[in-house]
mmCIF file of C-alpha atoms and ligand atoms in Angstrom:
data_model
loop_
_atom_site.group_PDB
_atom_site.id
_atom_site.type_symbol
_atom_site.label_atom_id
_atom_site.label_comp_id
_atom_site.label_asym_id
_atom_site.label_seq_id
_atom_site.Cartn_x
_atom_site.Cartn_y
_atom_site.Cartn_z
ATOM 1 C CA MET A 1 -58.457 27.296 118.309
ATOM 2 C CA SER A 2 -58.045 28.186 122.071
ATOM 3 C CA GLU A 3 -60.870 27.609 124.344
ATOM 4 C CA THR A 4 -61.949 30.789 125.942
ATOM 5 C CA SER A 5 -63.515 29.482 129.124
ATOM 6 C CA TRP A 6 -62.898 26.094 130.596
ATOM 7 C CA PRO A 7 -64.499 23.953 131.881
ATOM 8 C CA PRO A 8 -67.398 24.904 129.435
ATOM 9 C CA ALA A 9 -71.021 25.166 130.774
ATOM 10 C CA GLY A 10 -71.261 21.528 131.311
ATOM 11 C CA CYS A 11 -70.873 18.813 133.678
ATOM 12 C CA ALA A 12 -68.762 15.482 133.806
ATOM 13 C CA LEU A 13 -70.017 12.050 134.140
ATOM 14 C CA VAL A 14 -67.762 9.275 135.435
ATOM 15 C CA THR A 15 -69.036 5.704 135.299
ATOM 16 C CA GLY A 16 -67.959 3.404 138.039
ATOM 17 C CA GLY A 17 -66.812 6.481 139.991
ATOM 18 C CA SER A 18 -67.327 5.138 143.486
ATOM 19 C CA ARG A 19 -63.882 3.266 143.933
ATOM 20 C CA GLY A 20 -60.504 2.806 142.498
ATOM 21 C CA ILE A 21 -59.382 4.628 139.327
ATOM 22 C CA GLY A 22 -62.888 6.075 138.710
ATOM 23 C CA ALA A 23 -63.089 7.646 142.258
ATOM 24 C CA ALA A 24 -59.681 9.302 141.679
ATOM 25 C CA ILE A 25 -60.865 10.507 138.195
ATOM 26 C CA ALA A 26 -63.994 12.034 139.856
ATOM 27 C CA ARG A 27 -61.876 13.981 142.365
ATOM 28 C CA ARG A 28 -59.584 15.119 139.824
ATOM 29 C CA LEU A 29 -62.263 16.465 137.439
ATOM 30 C CA ALA A 30 -63.979 18.113 140.345
ATOM 31 C CA ALA A 31 -60.702 19.801 141.359
ATOM 32 C CA ASP A 32 -60.260 21.026 137.780
ATOM 33 C CA GLY A 33 -63.693 22.811 138.251
ATOM 34 C CA TRP A 34 -66.185 20.324 136.689
ATOM 35 C CA PRO A 35 -69.461 19.514 138.490
ATOM 36 C CA VAL A 36 -69.147 15.593 138.646
ATOM 37 C CA ALA A 37 -71.664 12.799 138.459
ATOM 38 C CA VAL A 38 -70.190 9.873 140.171
ATOM 39 C CA ASN A 39 -72.047 6.688 138.863
ATOM 40 C CA TYR A 40 -71.754 3.438 140.702
ATOM 41 C CA ARG A 41 -73.682 0.030 140.667
ATOM 42 C CA ALA A 42 -73.893 -1.140 144.113
ATOM 43 C CA GLY A 43 -71.588 0.666 146.308
ATOM 44 C CA ALA A 44 -73.755 3.611 147.314
ATOM 45 C CA GLU A 45 -71.717 4.304 150.378
ATOM 46 C CA ALA A 46 -68.507 4.559 148.500
ATOM 47 C CA ALA A 47 -69.882 6.670 146.011
ATOM 48 C CA GLU A 48 -71.428 9.034 148.698
ATOM 49 C CA ARG A 49 -67.950 9.075 150.243
ATOM 50 C CA VAL A 50 -66.401 10.427 147.074
ATOM 51 C CA VAL A 51 -69.128 13.012 146.706
ATOM 52 C CA ALA A 52 -68.279 14.154 150.307
ATOM 53 C CA GLU A 53 -64.720 14.341 149.716
ATOM 54 C CA ILE A 54 -65.273 16.414 146.620
ATOM 55 C CA GLU A 55 -67.671 18.798 148.509
ATOM 56 C CA ALA A 56 -65.130 18.954 151.264
ATOM 57 C CA ALA A 57 -62.691 20.221 148.958
ATOM 58 C CA GLY A 58 -64.963 22.801 147.567
ATOM 59 C CA GLY A 59 -66.285 21.036 144.435
ATOM 60 C CA ARG A 60 -69.722 19.905 143.344
ATOM 61 C CA ALA A 61 -70.660 16.285 142.923
ATOM 62 C CA VAL A 62 -73.654 14.004 142.956
ATOM 63 C CA ALA A 63 -73.816 10.187 143.282
ATOM 64 C CA LEU A 64 -76.031 8.278 140.680
ATOM 65 C CA ALA A 65 -76.821 4.539 140.842
ATOM 66 C CA GLY A 66 -77.021 2.709 137.650
ATOM 67 C CA ASP A 67 -75.749 -0.522 136.096
ATOM 68 C CA VAL A 68 -74.000 0.622 132.868
ATOM 69 C CA SER A 69 -74.487 -2.560 131.256
ATOM 70 C CA ASP A 70 -78.331 -2.065 131.268
ATOM 71 C CA PRO A 71 -79.313 -0.578 127.713
ATOM 72 C CA ALA A 72 -81.479 2.022 129.511
ATOM 73 C CA ALA A 73 -78.645 3.299 131.637
ATOM 74 C CA ALA A 74 -77.105 5.937 129.471
ATOM 75 C CA ASP A 75 -80.349 7.741 128.967
ATOM 76 C CA ALA A 76 -81.345 7.563 132.614
ATOM 77 C CA LEU A 77 -78.009 8.559 133.856
ATOM 78 C CA PHE A 78 -77.573 11.497 131.407
ATOM 79 C CA GLU A 79 -80.885 12.902 132.434
ATOM 80 C CA ALA A 80 -80.282 12.558 136.085
ATOM 81 C CA ALA A 81 -76.910 14.240 135.748
ATOM 82 C CA GLU A 82 -78.184 17.025 133.418
ATOM 83 C CA THR A 83 -81.258 17.606 135.643
ATOM 84 C CA HIS A 84 -79.262 17.678 138.734
ATOM 85 C CA PHE A 85 -76.576 20.323 137.477
ATOM 86 C CA GLY A 86 -78.793 21.968 134.926
ATOM 87 C CA VAL A 87 -76.065 21.714 132.189
ATOM 88 C CA PRO A 88 -75.373 19.142 129.504
ATOM 89 C CA VAL A 89 -72.789 16.413 130.067
ATOM 90 C CA LEU A 90 -69.789 17.561 128.237
ATOM 91 C CA ALA A 91 -67.143 15.282 129.699
ATOM 92 C CA LEU A 92 -67.714 11.690 129.798
ATOM 93 C CA VAL A 93 -65.374 9.028 131.318
ATOM 94 C CA ASN A 94 -66.277 5.518 130.547
ATOM 95 C CA ASN A 95 -64.359 3.881 133.355
ATOM 96 C CA ALA A 96 -66.795 1.266 134.881
ATOM 97 C CA GLY A 97 -65.220 -2.095 134.103
ATOM 98 C CA ILE A 98 -65.202 -5.793 135.436
ATOM 99 C CA SER A 99 -62.942 -8.780 134.788
ATOM 100 C CA ARG A 100 -64.031 -12.329 134.956
ATOM 101 C CA ASP A 101 -60.736 -14.233 134.330
ATOM 102 C CA ASN A 102 -60.518 -17.778 132.871
ATOM 103 C CA LEU A 103 -58.543 -19.501 130.256
ATOM 104 C CA SER A 104 -60.221 -19.477 126.862
ATOM 105 C CA PRO A 105 -60.768 -23.175 126.685
ATOM 106 C CA SER A 106 -62.846 -22.968 129.812
ATOM 107 C CA LEU A 107 -64.252 -19.418 129.540
ATOM 108 C CA THR A 108 -68.093 -19.473 129.931
ATOM 109 C CA ASP A 109 -70.609 -17.527 127.620
ATOM 110 C CA ASP A 110 -71.709 -15.661 130.798
ATOM 111 C CA GLU A 111 -67.998 -14.627 131.552
ATOM 112 C CA TRP A 112 -67.705 -13.494 128.021
ATOM 113 C CA GLN A 113 -70.948 -11.770 127.640
ATOM 114 C CA ALA A 114 -70.563 -9.918 131.151
ATOM 115 C CA VAL A 115 -67.225 -8.374 130.379
ATOM 116 C CA ILE A 116 -68.181 -7.300 126.792
ATOM 117 C CA ASP A 117 -71.446 -5.818 128.031
ATOM 118 C CA THR A 118 -69.839 -3.801 130.889
ATOM 119 C CA ASN A 119 -66.535 -2.913 129.243
ATOM 120 C CA LEU A 120 -67.287 -2.390 125.537
ATOM 121 C CA THR A 121 -71.072 -2.173 124.685
ATOM 122 C CA ALA A 122 -71.730 0.259 127.705
ATOM 123 C CA ALA A 123 -68.934 2.559 126.574
ATOM 124 C CA PHE A 124 -70.420 2.578 123.063
ATOM 125 C CA ARG A 125 -73.968 3.448 124.355
ATOM 126 C CA PHE A 126 -72.741 6.192 126.751
ATOM 127 C CA THR A 127 -70.434 7.740 124.046
ATOM 128 C CA ARG A 128 -73.525 7.732 121.647
ATOM 129 C CA ARG A 129 -75.692 9.318 124.112
ATOM 130 C CA ALA A 130 -72.938 11.887 124.928
ATOM 131 C CA LEU A 131 -72.252 12.864 121.309
ATOM 132 C CA LYS A 132 -75.843 14.207 120.898
ATOM 133 C CA GLY A 133 -75.140 17.020 123.247
ATOM 134 C CA MET A 134 -71.501 17.502 122.526
ATOM 135 C CA MET A 135 -71.938 17.783 118.893
ATOM 136 C CA ARG A 136 -74.486 20.321 119.380
ATOM 137 C CA ALA A 137 -72.384 22.178 121.908
ATOM 138 C CA ARG A 138 -69.513 21.879 119.444
ATOM 139 C CA THR A 139 -67.158 20.760 122.384
ATOM 140 C CA GLY A 140 -66.776 17.938 124.501
ATOM 141 C CA ARG A 141 -64.485 15.293 125.887
ATOM 142 C CA ILE A 142 -64.922 11.635 126.053
ATOM 143 C CA VAL A 143 -62.097 9.394 127.633
ATOM 144 C CA ASN A 144 -62.432 5.677 127.519
ATOM 145 C CA ILE A 145 -60.478 3.654 130.154
ATOM 146 C CA SER A 146 -59.055 0.537 128.261
ATOM 147 C CA SER A 147 -56.194 -1.442 129.411
ATOM 148 C CA VAL A 148 -52.644 -2.434 128.476
ATOM 149 C CA VAL A 149 -54.385 -5.872 128.160
ATOM 150 C CA GLY A 150 -56.133 -4.345 125.095
ATOM 151 C CA LEU A 151 -52.594 -3.763 123.444
ATOM 152 C CA ARG A 152 -50.827 -7.057 124.501
ATOM 153 C CA ALA A 153 -51.841 -10.558 125.764
ATOM 154 C CA ASN A 154 -52.473 -11.528 129.294
ATOM 155 C CA PRO A 155 -53.377 -15.177 129.612
ATOM 156 C CA GLY A 156 -56.569 -15.735 131.324
ATOM 157 C CA GLN A 157 -58.193 -12.454 130.196
ATOM 158 C CA SER A 158 -59.165 -13.161 126.604
ATOM 159 C CA ASN A 159 -62.631 -11.643 127.117
ATOM 160 C CA TYR A 160 -61.291 -8.651 128.944
ATOM 161 C CA ALA A 161 -58.636 -8.231 126.295
ATOM 162 C CA ALA A 162 -61.162 -8.464 123.340
ATOM 163 C CA ALA A 163 -63.561 -5.832 125.169
ATOM 164 C CA LYS A 164 -60.546 -3.438 125.914
ATOM 165 C CA ALA A 165 -58.978 -3.972 122.278
ATOM 166 C CA GLY A 166 -62.588 -3.170 120.934
ATOM 167 C CA LEU A 167 -62.844 -0.210 122.931
ATOM 168 C CA ILE A 168 -59.475 1.245 121.576
ATOM 169 C CA GLN A 169 -60.651 0.764 118.056
ATOM 170 C CA PHE A 170 -64.100 2.061 118.906
ATOM 171 C CA THR A 171 -62.339 5.152 120.440
ATOM 172 C CA ARG A 172 -60.191 5.799 117.262
ATOM 173 C CA THR A 173 -63.069 5.372 114.818
ATOM 174 C CA ALA A 174 -65.524 7.666 116.629
ATOM 175 C CA ALA A 175 -62.897 10.178 117.314
ATOM 176 C CA VAL A 176 -62.243 10.572 113.564
ATOM 177 C CA GLU A 177 -65.996 10.692 112.803
ATOM 178 C CA VAL A 178 -66.682 13.742 115.148
ATOM 179 C CA ALA A 179 -63.450 15.555 115.196
ATOM 180 C CA ARG A 180 -64.754 18.565 113.205
ATOM 181 C CA ARG A 181 -67.313 19.258 115.838
ATOM 182 C CA GLY A 182 -64.748 20.044 118.554
ATOM 183 C CA VAL A 183 -65.267 16.862 120.315
ATOM 184 C CA THR A 184 -62.422 14.777 121.319
ATOM 185 C CA ILE A 185 -62.490 10.982 122.059
ATOM 186 C CA ASN A 186 -59.390 9.393 123.529
ATOM 187 C CA ALA A 187 -58.454 6.170 125.391
ATOM 188 C CA VAL A 188 -56.140 5.647 128.298
ATOM 189 C CA ALA A 189 -54.748 2.213 128.650
ATOM 190 C CA PRO A 190 -53.605 1.701 132.431
ATOM 191 C CA GLY A 191 -51.165 -1.155 133.307
ATOM 192 C CA TRP A 192 -51.059 -2.456 136.796
ATOM 193 C CA ILE A 193 -52.792 -0.078 139.037
ATOM 194 C CA ASP A 194 -53.472 -0.674 142.783
ATOM 195 C CA THR A 195 -57.092 -0.988 143.112
ATOM 196 C CA ASP A 196 -59.678 -3.736 144.270
ATOM 197 C CA MET A 197 -59.467 -5.197 140.830
ATOM 198 C CA THR A 198 -55.862 -5.983 141.216
ATOM 199 C CA ALA A 199 -55.810 -6.866 145.041
ATOM 200 C CA ASP A 200 -55.646 -10.640 144.372
ATOM 201 C CA VAL A 201 -52.940 -10.533 141.644
ATOM 202 C CA ASN A 202 -49.731 -12.203 142.608
ATOM 203 C CA ARG A 203 -47.261 -9.176 143.198
ATOM 204 C CA GLU A 204 -44.441 -11.209 141.847
ATOM 205 C CA LEU A 205 -45.909 -10.345 138.408
ATOM 206 C CA LEU A 206 -44.674 -6.738 139.163
ATOM 207 C CA ASP A 207 -41.258 -7.908 138.105
ATOM 208 C CA ALA A 208 -42.320 -7.653 134.423
ATOM 209 C CA VAL A 209 -43.123 -4.033 134.882
ATOM 210 C CA PRO A 210 -39.946 -1.913 134.037
ATOM 211 C CA ALA A 211 -40.982 0.630 136.767
ATOM 212 C CA LYS A 212 -40.978 -2.168 139.259
ATOM 213 C CA ARG A 213 -44.056 -0.864 140.968
ATOM 214 C CA ALA A 214 -47.750 -0.714 140.531
ATOM 215 C CA GLY A 215 -49.303 2.578 139.578
ATOM 216 C CA THR A 216 -51.748 4.694 141.540
ATOM 217 C CA PRO A 217 -55.204 5.587 140.517
ATOM 218 C CA GLU A 218 -54.238 9.207 140.813
ATOM 219 C CA GLU A 219 -51.496 8.701 138.211
ATOM 220 C CA VAL A 220 -54.156 7.437 135.788
ATOM 221 C CA ALA A 221 -56.549 10.345 136.822
ATOM 222 C CA ALA A 222 -53.890 12.886 136.088
ATOM 223 C CA CYS A 223 -53.784 11.598 132.486
ATOM 224 C CA VAL A 224 -57.585 11.736 132.119
ATOM 225 C CA GLY A 225 -57.488 15.213 133.584
ATOM 226 C CA PHE A 226 -55.100 16.217 130.851
ATOM 227 C CA LEU A 227 -57.203 14.728 128.089
ATOM 228 C CA VAL A 228 -60.320 16.563 129.489
ATOM 229 C CA SER A 229 -58.494 19.816 129.719
ATOM 230 C CA ALA A 230 -58.727 22.695 127.217
ATOM 231 C CA GLN A 231 -55.104 22.253 126.441
ATOM 232 C CA ALA A 232 -55.769 18.845 124.924
ATOM 233 C CA GLY A 233 -58.213 19.991 122.271
ATOM 234 C CA TYR A 234 -55.964 18.796 119.380
ATOM 235 C CA VAL A 235 -55.351 15.354 120.930
ATOM 236 C CA THR A 236 -58.029 12.943 119.712
ATOM 237 C CA GLY A 237 -58.001 9.194 118.772
ATOM 238 C CA ALA A 238 -55.195 8.698 120.924
ATOM 239 C CA VAL A 239 -54.268 5.870 123.310
ATOM 240 C CA LEU A 240 -52.247 6.979 126.362
ATOM 241 C CA THR A 241 -50.671 4.155 128.064
ATOM 242 C CA VAL A 242 -50.007 4.520 131.883
ATOM 243 C CA ASP A 243 -48.313 1.299 132.634
ATOM 244 C CA GLY A 244 -44.705 1.984 133.993
ATOM 245 C CA GLY A 245 -43.370 0.936 130.639
ATOM 246 C CA LEU A 246 -45.133 -2.413 130.478
ATOM 247 C CA SER A 247 -46.119 -2.028 126.854
ATOM 248 C CA ALA A 248 -43.124 -0.140 125.668
ATOM 249 C CA MET B 1 -97.671 18.014 117.205
ATOM 250 C CA SER B 2 -98.440 19.759 114.163
ATOM 251 C CA VAL B 3 -96.178 22.166 112.647
ATOM 252 C CA SER B 4 -96.325 24.288 109.419
ATOM 253 C CA LYS B 5 -94.097 23.726 106.496
ATOM 254 C CA GLU B 6 -92.660 27.307 107.011
ATOM 255 C CA GLN B 7 -91.851 26.649 110.642
ATOM 256 C CA VAL B 8 -90.026 23.511 109.565
ATOM 257 C CA GLN B 9 -88.228 25.281 106.626
ATOM 258 C CA GLU B 10 -87.018 27.988 109.058
ATOM 259 C CA ARG B 11 -85.559 25.440 111.605
ATOM 260 C CA VAL B 12 -83.822 23.508 109.014
ATOM 261 C CA VAL B 13 -82.179 26.310 107.353
ATOM 262 C CA GLU B 14 -81.071 27.609 110.775
ATOM 263 C CA ALA B 15 -79.646 24.216 111.622
ATOM 264 C CA LEU B 16 -78.082 23.660 108.132
ATOM 265 C CA ALA B 17 -76.582 27.115 108.269
ATOM 266 C CA SER B 18 -74.812 26.359 111.761
ATOM 267 C CA PHE B 19 -72.954 23.564 109.731
ATOM 268 C CA GLY B 20 -71.372 25.999 107.471
ATOM 269 C CA PRO B 21 -73.220 27.170 104.369
ATOM 270 C CA ASP B 22 -74.499 30.670 104.106
ATOM 271 C CA ALA B 23 -78.221 30.834 104.999
ATOM 272 C CA ASP B 24 -79.108 32.489 101.749
ATOM 273 C CA THR B 25 -77.654 29.676 99.743
ATOM 274 C CA ILE B 26 -79.924 27.225 101.667
ATOM 275 C CA THR B 27 -82.926 27.195 99.230
ATOM 276 C CA PRO B 28 -85.488 24.333 98.861
ATOM 277 C CA SER B 29 -83.900 23.127 95.509
ATOM 278 C CA ALA B 30 -80.251 23.274 96.868
ATOM 279 C CA THR B 31 -78.803 19.818 97.203
ATOM 280 C CA PHE B 32 -76.873 18.722 100.412
ATOM 281 C CA GLU B 33 -74.066 17.983 98.126
ATOM 282 C CA GLU B 34 -73.953 21.545 96.837
ATOM 283 C CA LEU B 35 -73.992 22.902 100.374
ATOM 284 C CA ASP B 36 -71.371 20.589 101.574
ATOM 285 C CA ILE B 37 -73.702 18.961 104.178
ATOM 286 C CA ASP B 38 -72.289 15.594 104.867
ATOM 287 C CA SER B 39 -73.610 12.634 106.611
ATOM 288 C CA LEU B 40 -72.514 13.726 110.082
ATOM 289 C CA ASP B 41 -74.344 16.878 109.549
ATOM 290 C CA LEU B 42 -77.506 15.008 108.530
ATOM 291 C CA VAL B 43 -77.012 12.722 111.622
ATOM 292 C CA GLU B 44 -77.092 16.110 113.744
ATOM 293 C CA LEU B 45 -80.190 17.506 111.735
ATOM 294 C CA ALA B 46 -82.031 14.123 112.531
ATOM 295 C CA GLN B 47 -81.283 14.635 116.167
ATOM 296 C CA ILE B 48 -82.509 18.294 116.267
ATOM 297 C CA VAL B 49 -85.639 17.139 114.401
ATOM 298 C CA GLU B 50 -86.171 14.360 116.761
ATOM 299 C CA ASP B 51 -85.646 16.554 119.826
ATOM 300 C CA GLU B 52 -87.921 19.241 118.588
ATOM 301 C CA TYR B 53 -90.549 17.632 116.521
ATOM 302 C CA GLY B 54 -90.407 14.034 117.853
ATOM 303 C CA VAL B 55 -89.843 12.924 114.405
ATOM 304 C CA VAL B 56 -87.549 9.897 114.264
ATOM 305 C CA LEU B 57 -85.619 9.899 110.897
ATOM 306 C CA LYS B 58 -83.494 6.772 110.549
ATOM 307 C CA GLY B 59 -80.444 6.259 108.482
ATOM 308 C CA GLU B 60 -82.496 4.921 105.472
ATOM 309 C CA ASP B 61 -84.681 8.073 105.507
ATOM 310 C CA MET B 62 -81.703 10.244 105.488
ATOM 311 C CA LYS B 63 -80.147 8.572 102.507
ATOM 312 C CA GLU B 64 -83.198 9.305 100.340
ATOM 313 C CA LEU B 65 -82.851 13.132 100.978
ATOM 314 C CA LYS B 66 -81.224 14.817 98.258
ATOM 315 C CA THR B 67 -82.345 18.397 98.674
ATOM 316 C CA VAL B 68 -83.375 20.805 101.516
ATOM 317 C CA GLY B 69 -86.863 20.694 100.144
ATOM 318 C CA ASP B 70 -86.981 16.875 100.473
ATOM 319 C CA ALA B 71 -85.984 17.106 103.979
ATOM 320 C CA VAL B 72 -88.474 19.918 104.905
ATOM 321 C CA GLU B 73 -91.179 17.831 103.079
ATOM 322 C CA LEU B 74 -90.503 14.530 104.914
ATOM 323 C CA ILE B 75 -90.372 16.290 108.285
ATOM 324 C CA THR B 76 -93.608 18.238 107.788
ATOM 325 C CA ALA B 77 -95.318 15.034 106.739
ATOM 326 C CA ARG B 78 -94.047 13.061 109.643
ATOM 327 C CA ALA B 79 -94.884 15.728 112.236
ATOM 328 C CA ALA B 80 -98.424 16.135 111.117
HETATM 329 N N1 NAP C 1 -56.795 -1.695 138.259
HETATM 330 C C1 NAP C 1 -56.113 -1.962 137.239
HETATM 331 O O1 NAP C 1 -54.883 -2.415 137.252
HETATM 332 C C2 NAP C 1 -56.600 -1.600 135.829
HETATM 333 C C3 NAP C 1 -55.663 -1.680 134.804
HETATM 334 C C4 NAP C 1 -56.177 -1.416 133.573
HETATM 335 C C5 NAP C 1 -57.483 -1.036 133.278
HETATM 336 N N2 NAP C 1 -58.317 -0.882 134.386
HETATM 337 C C6 NAP C 1 -59.694 -0.494 134.130
HETATM 338 O O2 NAP C 1 -59.880 0.771 134.838
HETATM 339 C C7 NAP C 1 -61.235 0.723 135.139
HETATM 340 C C8 NAP C 1 -61.499 0.939 136.751
HETATM 341 O O3 NAP C 1 -60.868 -0.365 137.300
HETATM 342 P P1 NAP C 1 -60.694 -0.409 138.968
HETATM 343 O O4 NAP C 1 -59.384 -1.023 139.052
HETATM 344 O O5 NAP C 1 -60.691 1.051 139.467
HETATM 345 O O6 NAP C 1 -61.800 -1.142 139.275
HETATM 346 P P2 NAP C 1 -62.494 -1.354 140.602
HETATM 347 O O7 NAP C 1 -61.675 -0.902 141.813
HETATM 348 O O8 NAP C 1 -63.028 -2.830 140.609
HETATM 349 O O9 NAP C 1 -63.951 -0.310 140.587
HETATM 350 C C9 NAP C 1 -64.762 -0.649 139.619
HETATM 351 C C10 NAP C 1 -65.749 0.530 139.498
HETATM 352 O O10 NAP C 1 -66.652 0.339 138.525
HETATM 353 C C11 NAP C 1 -67.972 0.222 138.920
HETATM 354 N N3 NAP C 1 -68.797 -0.758 138.251
HETATM 355 C C12 NAP C 1 -68.391 -2.084 138.031
HETATM 356 N N4 NAP C 1 -69.457 -2.478 137.238
HETATM 357 C C13 NAP C 1 -70.498 -1.746 136.980
HETATM 358 C C14 NAP C 1 -71.606 -1.570 136.261
HETATM 359 N N5 NAP C 1 -72.076 -2.565 135.516
HETATM 360 N N6 NAP C 1 -72.258 -0.364 136.333
HETATM 361 C C15 NAP C 1 -71.738 0.772 136.856
HETATM 362 N N7 NAP C 1 -70.591 0.688 137.757
HETATM 363 C C16 NAP C 1 -70.054 -0.290 137.673
HETATM 364 C C17 NAP C 1 -67.861 -0.217 140.469
HETATM 365 O O11 NAP C 1 -68.994 0.285 141.264
HETATM 366 P P3 NAP C 1 -69.563 -0.660 142.390
HETATM 367 O O12 NAP C 1 -68.586 -0.743 143.514
HETATM 368 O O13 NAP C 1 -70.881 0.005 142.767
HETATM 369 O O14 NAP C 1 -69.795 -2.067 141.681
HETATM 370 C C18 NAP C 1 -66.581 0.684 140.860
HETATM 371 O O15 NAP C 1 -66.965 1.943 141.092
HETATM 372 C C19 NAP C 1 -61.891 -0.527 134.539
HETATM 373 O O16 NAP C 1 -62.408 -0.107 133.259
HETATM 374 C C20 NAP C 1 -60.857 -1.491 134.505
HETATM 375 O O17 NAP C 1 -60.963 -2.442 133.402
HETATM 376 C C21 NAP C 1 -57.821 -1.272 135.616
#
C-alpha cells in the first residue's frame, strides 16, 4: 500500500532530543516535514537550541521537559505535544538513554534499576501510549534506539546490555502484534557514536571497529529518518545496526 | 455519564465495522469469532470505549465477551 501523503497529519516525539543522537534525530525528522516535540530531562537550554535550529531551518518544534523514567511521563508528554501541535503523535523515537557502567560483581541495585527504568521500561510505556493513537489512525512509526551492546557483550555494561537486548525483543514482539494496523516498530542499534555518552571512552577501543572510526549522530539519524519515512512501510520488527561493521 | 443502549450499540457497530466485517453482519447475537474480530481488535474497542464513555474494560472483562450483545450490555451497564 502506498502512502498518499507523508508525513501524515501527526507530529513526532523524540525522547532525549536535546543532545547527541536524539538532537540529530529531531533535526532530521523536522527536515523531513514533521512537527517535532523535543523532550529533555534537565538540559532546557540545549533543548531550546535544538528547537531554534529547527525553526531557523524552516521547521516546527517545541521543547518539552519530562523524565521518561517517571511512570506519568508518557501521558504528560503526549498530551503536551498533541495540544501544542493540534495533531496526534504518529512518530515516536524512544531515544532517551543512560549508562551506569560497572562490572556485574559490583553492580549496584540502583545502577541496575536506573538503566532498566530509563532505557527499557520507559520505551515500553511510551510505545503503549503511542499505539493508542497510531492504531486508530491506522498508521504510525515507532523507532527504539537500542545498541550494539544489546547484540554482543561489552564488559562493564551488563545492565545496559540487558536493557538494550530487552528493547530489541520488545520491539520485535510489539511490531508483530500491531503490524496489520499499518504501524511499524523497529530498532536501531548504533555502535560507537561520538556524543557526550562516549566522550570518556578510551579511543584505542576504536581499533575493534572495522570502519576504524566513530559514527556521527547524523549517521544514526539518517537511519531513523528512513524507518520513519513512507517508503519504510513494509519494514517492521527489524533491527538496523549502525556500527561501522562492529557486529558483523 | 449515562448513555442509552442504542447509542452504545451504534458506536460499537461502527467501531467493529472499521476492523473489517460488514456493518449488517454485526448483530447483537453475532460472535466475535464469526466476525473475525480478534484480541487486538477488542483492545482497540476497549480504548474507544474508555475514551468516549470513561468505561475501563480490563483484559479479563474482554475475555468474557463472546457476542456483540455481551459487549453492548457490559458497556451500557458500566456507563450508567
Ligand atoms: N553514543 C553512543 O555511542 C551510543 C551507542 C549506542 C546506543 N546509544 C543510545 O542512543 C541514545 C542516545 O545516546 P546519546 O549518546 O545521544 O546520549 P547523550 O549524548 O548522553 O544524550 C542523552 C539524551 O537523553 C536525555 N535523557 C537522559 N535521561 C533522560 C530521562 N530520564 N528522561 C528524558 N530524557 C533523558 C538527555 O537529556 P538531558 O541532557 O536533559 O539529561 C539527552 O538529551 C541512548 O539511548 C543511548 O543508549 C548511544
